[in-house]
Tab-separated table of C-alpha atoms and ligand atoms in Angstrom:
chain	number	residue	atom	x	y	z
A	1	MET	CA	147.452	70.641	44.559
A	2	ARG	CA	150.985	69.683	44.274
A	3	TYR	CA	150.341	67.835	48.473
A	4	VAL	CA	147.165	66.687	47.795
A	5	ASP	CA	149.012	64.555	44.398
A	6	GLU	CA	151.170	63.393	47.664
A	7	TYR	CA	149.930	61.905	49.403
A	8	ARG	CA	146.727	61.035	47.792
A	9	ASP	CA	148.952	58.841	45.540
A	10	ALA	CA	147.665	54.901	45.660
A	11	ASP	CA	150.552	54.330	44.263
A	12	LYS	CA	153.515	55.829	46.734
A	13	ALA	CA	150.282	53.935	49.797
A	14	ARG	CA	151.177	50.476	47.599
A	15	ALA	CA	154.456	51.027	47.739
A	16	LEU	CA	154.776	52.258	50.877
A	17	ALA	CA	152.448	49.369	52.158
A	18	THR	CA	155.220	46.600	50.231
A	19	GLU	CA	158.171	48.148	52.411
A	20	ILE	CA	155.679	48.335	55.508
A	21	ALA	CA	155.945	44.254	54.619
A	22	ALA	CA	159.544	44.138	53.767
A	23	LEU	CA	160.316	44.837	56.740
A	24	CYS	CA	158.279	43.158	58.537
A	25	GLU	CA	160.525	40.142	60.383
A	26	PRO	CA	159.295	36.637	59.352
A	27	GLY	CA	156.911	34.783	62.711
A	28	ARG	CA	157.239	38.255	64.776
A	29	GLN	CA	153.586	40.356	65.655
A	30	TYR	CA	154.044	44.228	65.525
A	31	LYS	CA	151.509	46.436	67.729
A	32	PHE	CA	150.976	50.687	67.719
A	33	MET	CA	148.847	52.714	69.601
A	34	GLU	CA	147.637	55.792	67.293
A	35	VAL	CA	147.313	57.379	69.722
A	36	CYS	CA	145.445	60.762	68.544
A	37	GLY	CA	141.442	59.943	67.892
A	38	GLY	CA	142.492	62.182	64.906
A	39	HIS	CA	144.113	59.086	63.814
A	40	THR	CA	141.741	56.797	64.604
A	41	HIS	CA	138.682	58.347	62.384
A	42	THR	CA	141.997	58.809	59.185
A	43	ILE	CA	142.638	54.635	60.363
A	44	TYR	CA	139.059	53.808	59.480
A	45	LYS	CA	138.017	56.445	57.277
A	46	HIS	CA	140.380	55.519	54.650
A	47	GLY	CA	140.880	51.803	55.272
A	48	ILE	CA	144.702	51.652	56.492
A	49	ASP	CA	144.492	48.280	57.996
A	50	ASP	CA	143.965	46.890	53.988
A	51	TYR	CA	147.941	48.120	53.177
A	52	LEU	CA	149.258	46.605	56.417
A	53	PRO	CA	150.128	42.788	56.342
A	54	GLU	CA	148.104	41.344	59.287
A	55	SER	CA	151.256	41.416	61.242
A	56	VAL	CA	151.139	44.514	62.664
A	57	GLN	CA	147.794	46.098	64.140
A	58	LEU	CA	146.997	48.763	64.965
A	59	VAL	CA	145.183	50.320	67.947
A	60	HIS	CA	143.404	52.731	69.649
A	61	GLY	CA	144.968	54.768	72.102
A	62	PRO	CA	143.033	57.349	74.716
A	63	GLY	CA	143.757	61.063	72.990
A	64	CYS	CA	139.838	60.789	72.725
A	65	PRO	CA	139.486	63.980	74.983
A	66	VAL	CA	135.250	63.645	75.138
A	67	CYS	CA	135.887	59.839	75.205
A	68	VAL	CA	137.980	60.247	78.688
A	69	ILE	CA	135.315	62.352	80.769
A	70	PRO	CA	134.459	59.927	83.287
A	71	MET	CA	130.412	60.487	85.053
A	72	GLY	CA	131.473	61.713	87.534
A	73	ARG	CA	132.623	64.613	86.254
A	74	VAL	CA	129.060	65.353	83.775
A	75	ASP	CA	127.131	64.902	86.990
A	76	ASP	CA	129.277	67.740	88.753
A	77	ALA	CA	128.954	69.800	85.742
A	78	ILE	CA	125.347	69.484	85.637
A	79	ALA	CA	124.861	69.942	88.674
A	80	ILE	CA	126.212	73.265	88.596
A	81	ALA	CA	123.780	74.419	85.216
A	82	GLU	CA	121.523	73.378	87.228
A	83	GLN	CA	121.983	76.483	89.744
A	84	SER	CA	118.993	78.622	88.800
A	85	ASP	CA	121.467	81.968	87.554
A	86	VAL	CA	124.174	79.491	85.317
A	87	ILE	CA	124.321	79.680	81.788
A	88	MET	CA	126.748	76.479	81.559
A	89	ALA	CA	128.345	77.226	77.925
A	90	THR	CA	130.140	73.733	76.636
A	91	PHE	CA	131.545	72.570	73.061
A	92	GLY	CA	128.607	70.667	71.169
A	93	ASP	CA	130.547	67.077	71.664
A	94	MET	CA	130.137	67.228	75.065
A	95	MET	CA	126.144	67.881	74.417
A	96	ARG	CA	125.525	63.719	74.032
A	97	VAL	CA	128.212	61.909	76.766
A	98	PRO	CA	126.285	60.566	79.519
A	99	GLY	CA	126.900	61.063	82.976
A	100	GLY	CA	125.120	58.566	85.442
A	101	ARG	CA	121.799	61.139	86.062
A	102	GLY	CA	121.851	62.086	82.000
A	103	SER	CA	123.974	63.972	79.479
A	104	PHE	CA	123.760	68.114	79.451
A	105	PHE	CA	121.024	67.369	76.671
A	106	ASP	CA	118.582	65.725	79.203
A	107	SER	CA	119.382	68.200	81.676
A	108	LYS	CA	118.659	71.811	79.294
A	109	ALA	CA	115.482	69.903	78.543
A	110	ALA	CA	114.832	69.984	82.245
A	111	GLY	CA	114.880	73.317	82.088
A	112	ALA	CA	118.997	74.109	83.010
A	113	ASP	CA	120.279	76.569	80.425
A	114	VAL	CA	122.809	75.450	78.867
A	115	ARG	CA	124.381	77.102	75.335
A	116	MET	CA	126.744	74.834	72.871
A	117	VAL	CA	129.727	77.340	72.322
A	118	TYR	CA	132.470	77.138	69.392
A	119	SER	CA	135.331	78.937	71.530
A	120	PRO	CA	136.381	79.534	75.121
A	121	LEU	CA	135.279	82.868	74.305
A	122	ASP	CA	132.518	82.595	73.017
A	123	ALA	CA	131.663	82.269	76.812
A	124	LEU	CA	133.070	84.658	77.864
A	125	THR	CA	131.343	87.516	75.125
A	126	LEU	CA	128.049	85.096	77.179
A	127	ALA	CA	129.398	86.590	80.341
A	128	ARG	CA	129.952	90.149	79.515
A	129	ARG	CA	126.571	90.298	77.798
A	130	ASN	CA	124.576	88.946	80.521
A	131	PRO	CA	125.886	90.661	83.703
A	132	ASP	CA	123.217	89.094	85.922
A	133	LYS	CA	124.095	85.040	85.001
A	134	ARG	CA	127.437	83.167	86.198
A	135	VAL	CA	128.899	81.275	82.971
A	136	VAL	CA	130.436	78.740	84.126
A	137	PHE	CA	132.321	76.969	80.969
A	138	MET	CA	133.506	73.441	80.602
A	139	ALA	CA	136.125	72.908	79.878
A	140	ILE	CA	137.665	69.536	78.009
A	141	GLY	CA	140.704	68.585	76.674
A	142	PHE	CA	144.830	67.746	76.584
A	143	GLU	CA	147.284	70.141	75.664
A	144	THR	CA	145.792	70.905	72.626
A	145	THR	CA	142.734	72.892	74.349
A	146	ALA	CA	144.097	74.317	77.511
A	147	PRO	CA	145.803	76.738	75.712
A	148	SER	CA	142.695	78.487	74.431
A	149	THR	CA	141.212	78.319	77.672
A	150	ALA	CA	144.729	79.954	79.681
A	151	MET	CA	144.149	82.505	77.081
A	152	THR	CA	140.128	83.396	78.091
A	153	VAL	CA	140.705	83.144	81.887
A	154	LEU	CA	144.046	85.974	80.884
A	155	ARG	CA	141.425	88.184	78.863
A	156	ALA	CA	139.112	87.670	81.923
A	157	ALA	CA	141.108	88.378	84.479
A	158	ALA	CA	142.497	91.946	82.434
A	159	ASP	CA	139.067	93.072	81.410
A	160	GLY	CA	137.384	92.172	84.900
A	161	VAL	CA	134.895	90.393	83.701
A	162	ASP	CA	133.813	89.045	87.147
A	163	ASN	CA	130.959	86.128	86.596
A	164	PHE	CA	133.164	84.215	84.308
A	165	SER	CA	134.364	81.175	85.520
A	166	VAL	CA	135.475	77.336	84.052
A	167	PHE	CA	134.581	73.814	85.226
A	168	CYS	CA	138.491	72.306	84.701
A	169	ASN	CA	138.862	69.035	82.968
A	170	HIS	CA	141.576	69.640	81.236
A	171	VAL	CA	143.713	66.445	81.013
A	172	THR	CA	147.469	66.132	79.890
A	173	ILE	CA	148.887	63.357	77.286
A	174	ILE	CA	151.926	62.050	78.461
A	175	PRO	CA	150.434	60.768	82.078
A	176	ALA	CA	148.014	58.616	79.505
A	177	ILE	CA	150.972	57.276	77.539
A	178	LYS	CA	152.879	56.452	80.940
A	179	ALA	CA	149.646	54.693	82.640
A	180	ILE	CA	149.707	52.165	79.547
A	181	LEU	CA	152.964	51.729	79.519
A	182	ASP	CA	152.678	50.094	83.090
A	183	SER	CA	149.850	48.500	82.062
A	184	PRO	CA	149.723	44.162	82.268
A	185	ASP	CA	147.350	43.989	79.659
A	186	LEU	CA	149.474	45.553	77.149
A	187	ARG	CA	152.700	45.419	74.730
A	188	LEU	CA	153.322	47.532	72.434
A	189	ASP	CA	155.804	47.752	70.495
A	190	GLY	CA	155.236	51.506	68.870
A	191	PHE	CA	153.528	54.804	69.149
A	192	ILE	CA	152.189	56.935	65.898
A	193	GLY	CA	152.047	60.421	68.120
A	194	PRO	CA	149.442	62.955	68.587
A	195	GLY	CA	149.772	65.768	66.041
A	196	HIS	CA	147.529	68.192	66.809
A	197	VAL	CA	149.041	68.236	70.716
A	198	SER	CA	152.240	68.116	69.761
A	199	THR	CA	152.104	71.394	68.267
A	200	VAL	CA	151.915	72.705	71.283
A	201	ILE	CA	153.791	70.338	73.461
A	202	GLY	CA	156.859	69.505	70.938
A	203	CYS	CA	158.562	66.639	70.604
A	204	ARG	CA	160.974	66.718	73.590
A	205	PRO	CA	158.077	64.774	76.335
A	206	TYR	CA	158.211	61.665	74.454
A	207	GLU	CA	161.305	61.321	74.776
A	208	PHE	CA	161.576	59.501	77.726
A	209	ILE	CA	159.004	56.472	75.821
A	210	ALA	CA	162.552	56.131	73.357
A	211	ARG	CA	164.954	56.463	76.189
A	212	HIS	CA	163.406	54.464	79.044
A	213	HIS	CA	160.896	52.334	77.664
A	214	GLY	CA	163.154	51.111	74.034
A	215	LYS	CA	159.885	52.203	71.819
A	216	PRO	CA	160.029	54.445	69.301
A	217	LEU	CA	157.608	57.694	68.324
A	218	VAL	CA	156.729	58.841	65.524
A	219	CYS	CA	154.318	62.256	65.669
A	220	ALA	CA	152.065	62.170	62.799
A	221	GLY	CA	150.028	63.655	60.380
A	222	PHE	CA	146.809	62.749	59.159
A	223	GLU	CA	146.619	61.908	55.819
A	224	PRO	CA	146.308	58.693	54.881
A	225	LEU	CA	149.714	58.836	54.206
A	226	ASP	CA	151.056	60.614	56.721
A	227	VAL	CA	150.098	57.305	58.740
A	228	LEU	CA	151.294	55.080	56.197
A	229	GLN	CA	154.062	56.469	56.354
A	230	SER	CA	154.773	56.291	60.033
A	231	VAL	CA	154.339	53.445	60.482
A	232	TYR	CA	156.725	52.589	58.125
A	233	MET	CA	159.221	54.968	60.234
A	234	ILE	CA	158.442	53.169	63.434
A	235	MET	CA	159.096	49.300	61.232
A	236	ARG	CA	162.245	51.061	60.005
A	237	GLN	CA	163.676	52.291	63.642
A	238	LEU	CA	162.430	48.903	65.085
A	239	ALA	CA	164.899	46.917	61.858
A	240	ASP	CA	167.786	48.934	62.713
A	241	GLY	CA	167.863	48.237	66.485
A	242	ARG	CA	166.724	52.234	67.021
A	243	ALA	CA	164.429	53.390	69.837
A	244	GLU	CA	163.559	57.449	69.061
A	245	VAL	CA	161.334	60.139	68.689
A	246	GLU	CA	160.628	61.283	65.205
A	247	ASN	CA	158.785	63.990	63.127
A	248	GLN	CA	156.927	62.936	60.621
A	249	TYR	CA	154.624	66.113	60.916
A	250	ALA	CA	157.602	68.210	61.095
A	251	ARG	CA	155.303	70.727	58.272
A	252	VAL	CA	153.495	71.612	61.275
A	253	VAL	CA	154.584	70.293	65.002
A	254	PRO	CA	157.587	72.533	65.947
A	255	TRP	CA	159.967	69.980	67.663
A	256	ASP	CA	159.702	72.029	71.043
A	257	GLY	CA	156.203	73.200	70.386
A	258	ASN	CA	154.501	77.062	70.798
A	259	ALA	CA	156.500	78.358	74.299
A	260	LYS	CA	153.316	80.941	74.383
A	261	ALA	CA	150.640	77.930	74.694
A	262	LEU	CA	152.840	76.408	77.432
A	263	THR	CA	153.528	80.085	79.253
A	264	ALA	CA	149.817	80.190	79.002
A	265	ILE	CA	148.239	77.259	80.539
A	266	ALA	CA	151.483	77.651	83.045
A	267	GLU	CA	150.289	80.533	84.157
A	268	VAL	CA	146.496	80.217	84.894
A	269	MET	CA	147.370	76.350	85.359
A	270	GLU	CA	148.482	73.772	87.689
A	271	LEU	CA	148.281	69.584	88.061
A	272	ARG	CA	145.969	68.174	89.861
A	273	PRO	CA	147.301	64.965	92.379
A	274	TYR	CA	144.690	62.844	90.521
A	275	PHE	CA	142.928	62.796	88.471
A	276	GLU	CA	139.971	60.048	86.983
A	277	TRP	CA	139.629	58.896	83.867
A	278	ARG	CA	136.996	56.938	81.979
A	279	GLY	CA	137.547	53.692	81.943
A	280	LEU	CA	141.582	54.590	83.124
A	281	GLY	CA	141.125	55.107	86.535
A	282	PHE	CA	142.846	57.543	88.555
A	283	ILE	CA	146.320	58.315	87.358
A	284	SER	CA	147.952	60.695	89.192
A	285	GLN	CA	149.279	63.883	88.184
A	286	SER	CA	146.982	63.490	84.896
A	287	ALA	CA	145.067	66.563	84.690
A	288	LEU	CA	145.291	70.376	85.262
A	289	LYS	CA	143.860	72.938	88.102
A	290	VAL	CA	143.119	76.376	87.870
A	291	ARG	CA	145.194	78.082	90.117
A	292	ASP	CA	145.059	80.324	93.326
A	293	GLU	CA	145.992	83.204	92.153
A	294	TYR	CA	142.834	82.499	89.451
A	295	ALA	CA	140.323	80.965	92.139
A	296	ALA	CA	137.832	83.844	90.995
A	297	PHE	CA	137.660	82.123	87.511
A	298	ASP	CA	137.717	78.798	88.811
A	299	ALA	CA	134.688	77.448	88.842
A	300	GLU	CA	134.971	74.261	91.539
A	301	ARG	CA	135.805	76.766	93.822
A	302	ILE	CA	132.877	78.856	93.122
A	303	PHE	CA	129.973	76.196	93.628
A	304	ASP	CA	129.340	73.530	95.683
A	305	VAL	CA	130.365	70.035	92.946
A	306	PRO	CA	129.300	67.008	94.798
A	307	GLY	CA	132.259	65.351	93.469
A	308	VAL	CA	130.617	62.518	92.307
A	309	ARG	CA	131.829	59.479	91.436
A	310	VAL	CA	129.971	57.385	88.956
A	311	ALA	CA	131.588	53.539	87.967
A	312	ASP	CA	130.921	53.034	84.031
A	313	PRO	CA	128.616	50.362	83.203
A	314	LYS	CA	128.950	47.193	83.593
A	315	ALA	CA	128.294	46.520	80.171
A	316	CYS	CA	130.538	49.266	78.940
A	317	GLN	CA	134.114	48.161	77.868
A	318	CYS	CA	135.484	51.655	76.892
A	319	GLY	CA	138.631	51.321	79.227
A	320	GLU	CA	139.389	48.281	77.411
A	321	VAL	CA	139.434	50.377	74.089
A	322	LEU	CA	140.961	53.241	75.038
A	323	LYS	CA	143.476	51.511	76.107
A	324	GLY	CA	143.792	49.135	73.124
A	325	VAL	CA	143.097	46.038	74.272
A	326	ILE	CA	140.054	45.751	72.667
A	327	LYS	CA	138.408	46.886	69.740
A	328	PRO	CA	135.523	48.334	69.244
A	329	TRP	CA	133.844	45.730	67.575
A	330	GLU	CA	135.121	43.053	71.044
A	331	CYS	CA	132.553	45.184	73.264
A	332	LYS	CA	129.567	43.288	73.931
A	333	VAL	CA	127.316	46.531	72.797
A	334	PHE	CA	128.499	47.187	70.593
A	335	GLY	CA	126.456	48.919	67.513
A	336	THR	CA	123.229	47.062	69.758
A	337	ALA	CA	122.488	48.514	72.540
A	338	CYS	CA	125.926	51.101	72.601
A	339	THR	CA	125.349	53.051	69.068
A	340	PRO	CA	125.976	57.471	68.416
A	341	GLU	CA	122.498	57.382	68.922
A	342	THR	CA	122.545	55.694	72.313
A	343	PRO	CA	125.471	55.907	72.907
A	344	ILE	CA	126.235	53.803	76.048
A	345	GLY	CA	129.981	54.419	76.811
A	346	THR	CA	131.977	57.805	76.138
A	347	CYS	CA	133.261	56.271	72.737
A	348	MET	CA	130.739	55.985	71.082
A	349	VAL	CA	129.702	59.973	71.534
A	350	SER	CA	132.286	61.467	69.575
A	351	SER	CA	133.503	61.409	66.125
A	352	GLU	CA	136.754	60.856	67.037
A	353	GLY	CA	135.903	58.209	69.219
A	354	ALA	CA	136.694	54.409	68.294
A	355	CYS	CA	133.752	52.970	68.391
A	356	ALA	CA	132.150	55.571	66.703
A	357	ALA	CA	134.879	56.074	64.332
A	358	TYR	CA	133.771	52.716	63.535
A	359	TYR	CA	130.770	51.959	63.463
A	360	ASN	CA	130.677	55.284	60.921
A	361	PHE	CA	133.366	53.455	59.129
A	362	GLY	CA	132.867	49.939	59.432
A	363	ARG	CA	135.185	47.795	57.359
A	364	PHE	CA	137.501	45.836	57.795
A	365	SER	CA	139.039	43.777	54.748
A	366	ARG	CA	142.841	41.965	54.551
A	367	ALA	CA	141.487	41.345	50.738
A	368	HIS	CA	143.637	44.287	50.497
A	369	VAL	CA	147.008	43.909	52.037
A	370	HIS	CA	147.298	40.927	49.988
A	371	GLU	CA	146.334	42.479	46.733
A	372	ALA	CA	149.030	45.597	47.519
A	373	THR	CA	152.056	43.625	49.439
A	374	LYS	CA	151.894	40.681	46.499
A	375	ARG	CA	155.358	40.569	44.958
B	1	MET	CA	135.952	70.426	68.158
B	2	CYS	CA	138.416	67.450	68.339
B	3	LEU	CA	139.148	69.043	64.942
B	4	ALA	CA	141.866	71.893	64.088
B	5	VAL	CA	140.717	73.439	60.644
B	6	PRO	CA	143.149	75.353	58.345
B	7	THR	CA	141.479	78.977	57.514
B	8	GLU	CA	143.163	81.903	55.627
B	9	VAL	CA	143.245	85.044	58.087
B	10	VAL	CA	141.165	87.581	55.736
B	11	GLU	CA	142.047	90.827	58.327
B	12	LEU	CA	143.551	91.975	61.216
B	13	ARG	CA	141.632	93.333	64.341
B	14	VAL	CA	143.162	97.054	64.606
B	15	ASP	CA	140.401	97.513	67.501
B	16	GLU	CA	141.240	94.264	69.008
B	17	PRO	CA	144.740	93.350	68.603
B	18	ASP	CA	145.494	89.584	69.357
B	19	MET	CA	141.359	89.020	67.203
B	20	ALA	CA	142.269	88.410	63.156
B	21	VAL	CA	139.071	87.641	60.798
B	22	VAL	CA	139.212	84.096	58.887
B	23	GLU	CA	137.586	82.889	56.719
B	24	VAL	CA	137.137	79.051	55.095
B	25	SER	CA	134.999	77.074	52.884
B	26	GLY	CA	132.956	80.981	52.509
B	27	VAL	CA	132.657	81.510	56.628
B	28	ARG	CA	134.754	84.184	58.162
B	29	ARG	CA	134.542	84.576	62.281
B	30	ALA	CA	136.808	86.472	64.655
B	31	ILE	CA	139.922	84.140	65.840
B	32	ASN	CA	142.498	84.858	68.429
B	33	ILE	CA	145.774	84.482	67.150
B	34	GLY	CA	147.956	85.397	70.596
B	35	LEU	CA	149.281	82.182	70.785
B	36	LEU	CA	151.463	82.986	67.926
B	37	ALA	CA	152.950	86.031	68.478
B	38	SER	CA	156.394	85.708	67.413
B	39	GLU	CA	155.145	84.161	64.822
B	40	GLY	CA	153.160	86.917	63.742
B	41	VAL	CA	150.086	86.676	61.476
B	42	ARG	CA	149.716	89.335	58.297
B	43	PRO	CA	146.410	88.809	55.617
B	44	GLY	CA	146.749	86.193	53.069
B	45	ASP	CA	148.397	83.790	56.054
B	46	TRP	CA	146.492	80.346	56.220
B	47	VAL	CA	146.265	79.070	60.359
B	48	LEU	CA	145.223	76.370	61.586
B	49	VAL	CA	142.463	77.310	63.932
B	50	HIS	CA	140.880	75.320	66.800
B	51	VAL	CA	138.239	76.134	68.728
B	52	GLY	CA	138.669	79.619	67.837
B	53	PHE	CA	142.048	79.508	68.785
B	54	ALA	CA	145.256	79.965	66.121
B	55	MET	CA	147.500	76.833	67.259
B	56	SER	CA	149.918	77.130	64.514
B	57	LYS	CA	150.467	78.446	60.471
B	58	ILE	CA	150.337	76.572	57.675
B	59	ASP	CA	151.949	76.437	53.936
B	60	GLU	CA	148.885	77.133	51.705
B	61	ALA	CA	149.250	74.074	49.259
B	62	GLU	CA	149.182	72.101	53.191
B	63	ALA	CA	145.878	73.880	54.153
B	64	ARG	CA	144.230	73.026	50.690
B	65	ALA	CA	145.040	69.334	51.024
B	66	THR	CA	143.609	69.182	54.630
B	67	LEU	CA	140.893	70.983	53.961
B	68	ARG	CA	140.171	68.174	51.530
B	69	LEU	CA	140.881	65.641	54.165
B	70	LEU	CA	138.638	67.321	56.180
B	71	GLU	CA	135.553	68.025	53.177
B	72	GLU	CA	136.040	64.070	52.220
B	73	LEU	CA	134.886	63.102	56.705
B	74	GLY	CA	131.831	64.759	56.222
B	75	GLN	CA	129.273	65.229	58.816
B	76	ALA	CA	132.451	65.261	61.293
B	77	TYR	CA	133.809	68.395	59.133
B	78	ASP	CA	130.030	69.475	59.016
B	79	ASP	CA	129.342	69.978	62.773
B	80	GLU	CA	132.783	71.656	63.216
B	81	LEU	CA	132.092	74.683	60.816
B	82	ALA	CA	128.624	74.916	61.585
B	83	ALA	CA	130.022	75.435	65.244
B	84	LEU	CA	132.636	77.451	63.764
B	85	ALA	CA	129.884	79.366	61.641
B	86	GLN	CA	126.876	80.070	64.535
B	87	PRO	CA	127.023	83.106	66.011
B	88	VAL	CA	127.220	83.548	70.640
B	89	GLU	CA	123.689	81.826	71.673
B	90	ASP	CA	121.339	84.454	72.761
B	91	ASP	CA	118.746	82.043	74.374
C	1	SF4	S1	130.779	49.595	72.138
C	1	SF4	FE1	129.514	51.254	73.342
C	1	SF4	S2	130.533	50.504	75.543
C	1	SF4	FE2	131.439	49.586	74.109
C	1	SF4	S3	132.789	50.072	74.567
C	1	SF4	FE3	132.073	51.195	72.912
C	1	SF4	S4	131.040	52.980	73.596
C	1	SF4	FE4	131.771	51.740	75.687
């Protein structure tokens, strides 16, 4: 198990921590955003903060697909699920996400036919097995998940399954990063790039971040040492006065992404003019909808979708958490009114959400830093 | 659904060319390998699976390291495995 030893090695972690500390310019503060919820998880679980000097701060980004679905879309989906001949198929993570009028769990308890599926292909299987029902798949996720939905629609079309459709809520990562870069609340020095989204889109789409915004981005793996090494690579770039896109996770992420996946998305879906993100508001060209050619598989055209808009609850600060403006524990209802059992905001629902990750692995000790970086 | 899980390909489906049976932690399941058509997938290969689709090929050492990491996640990984093992719900 060479890799395990390589990445788990505490000595390596300490060595990296020392090198990161050595690269810090005295008096300068560094703020890096980890875009992906998977990284947030690793950072809390393994206490990566403990290995970083106090001047280096990691802030969470918008990369949790469940967290960014606005309340109104949940209500719309529930309105579809409540039709008498409908089976709504959804990932388990979506079940507890609160809309304005409750969650899928609530609507299931009230009699709607909502089923948890592992894959969009399972939703298609449901459609084949229930020819007298209309099966709708609640499609969510970034470019990691969109190819699976697209491939499933292509399969349904090829096989002529006419009682299957998708309620498309796929979002794209680049416009969200753009929105954060343009947001006045936050000054970032670099990005830890998402690992799995990048297996699909590759590294090129991030180049504008380096070129136009002058900020480094390093696509990173999910091992604790991957994250530390990526922080080191960003710090190295800053110290050298460079801003580039680098790939720390080349063992999984191809520089050009997955052409087959991108083709499938482009065949079935196109950009929406705008889409609402929970906490971030409307972002233009930031989400995907089903193309006219596949209208027969588009739940938004098959059903009367109310197009509900619901303001986030007053107490909820998910927007600030998703933009990295505040840390989860700085939200007023964190851990009191808002917990994984009774989530107010979405960041508390998915295990990838920053609030849930912090709630589950909550640790914030700077003690190890001084330990680790003592020279 | 956010997790991508490394699995070992144990069998290609002859009847459905885009499908393969994979195994992880004793769980077997048919998944779609259409996204890796250009690279080709064979029994014994390790692939990263996300919501029923193979996203990329990875080497075995990387796969085992990732599995170790996932196992340490506890609940989140258990849920993902349970979802992966779950047959399509018939009511
Ligand atoms: S604690 Fe709850 S309401 Fe506050 S930001 Fe986190 S998820 Fe949103």
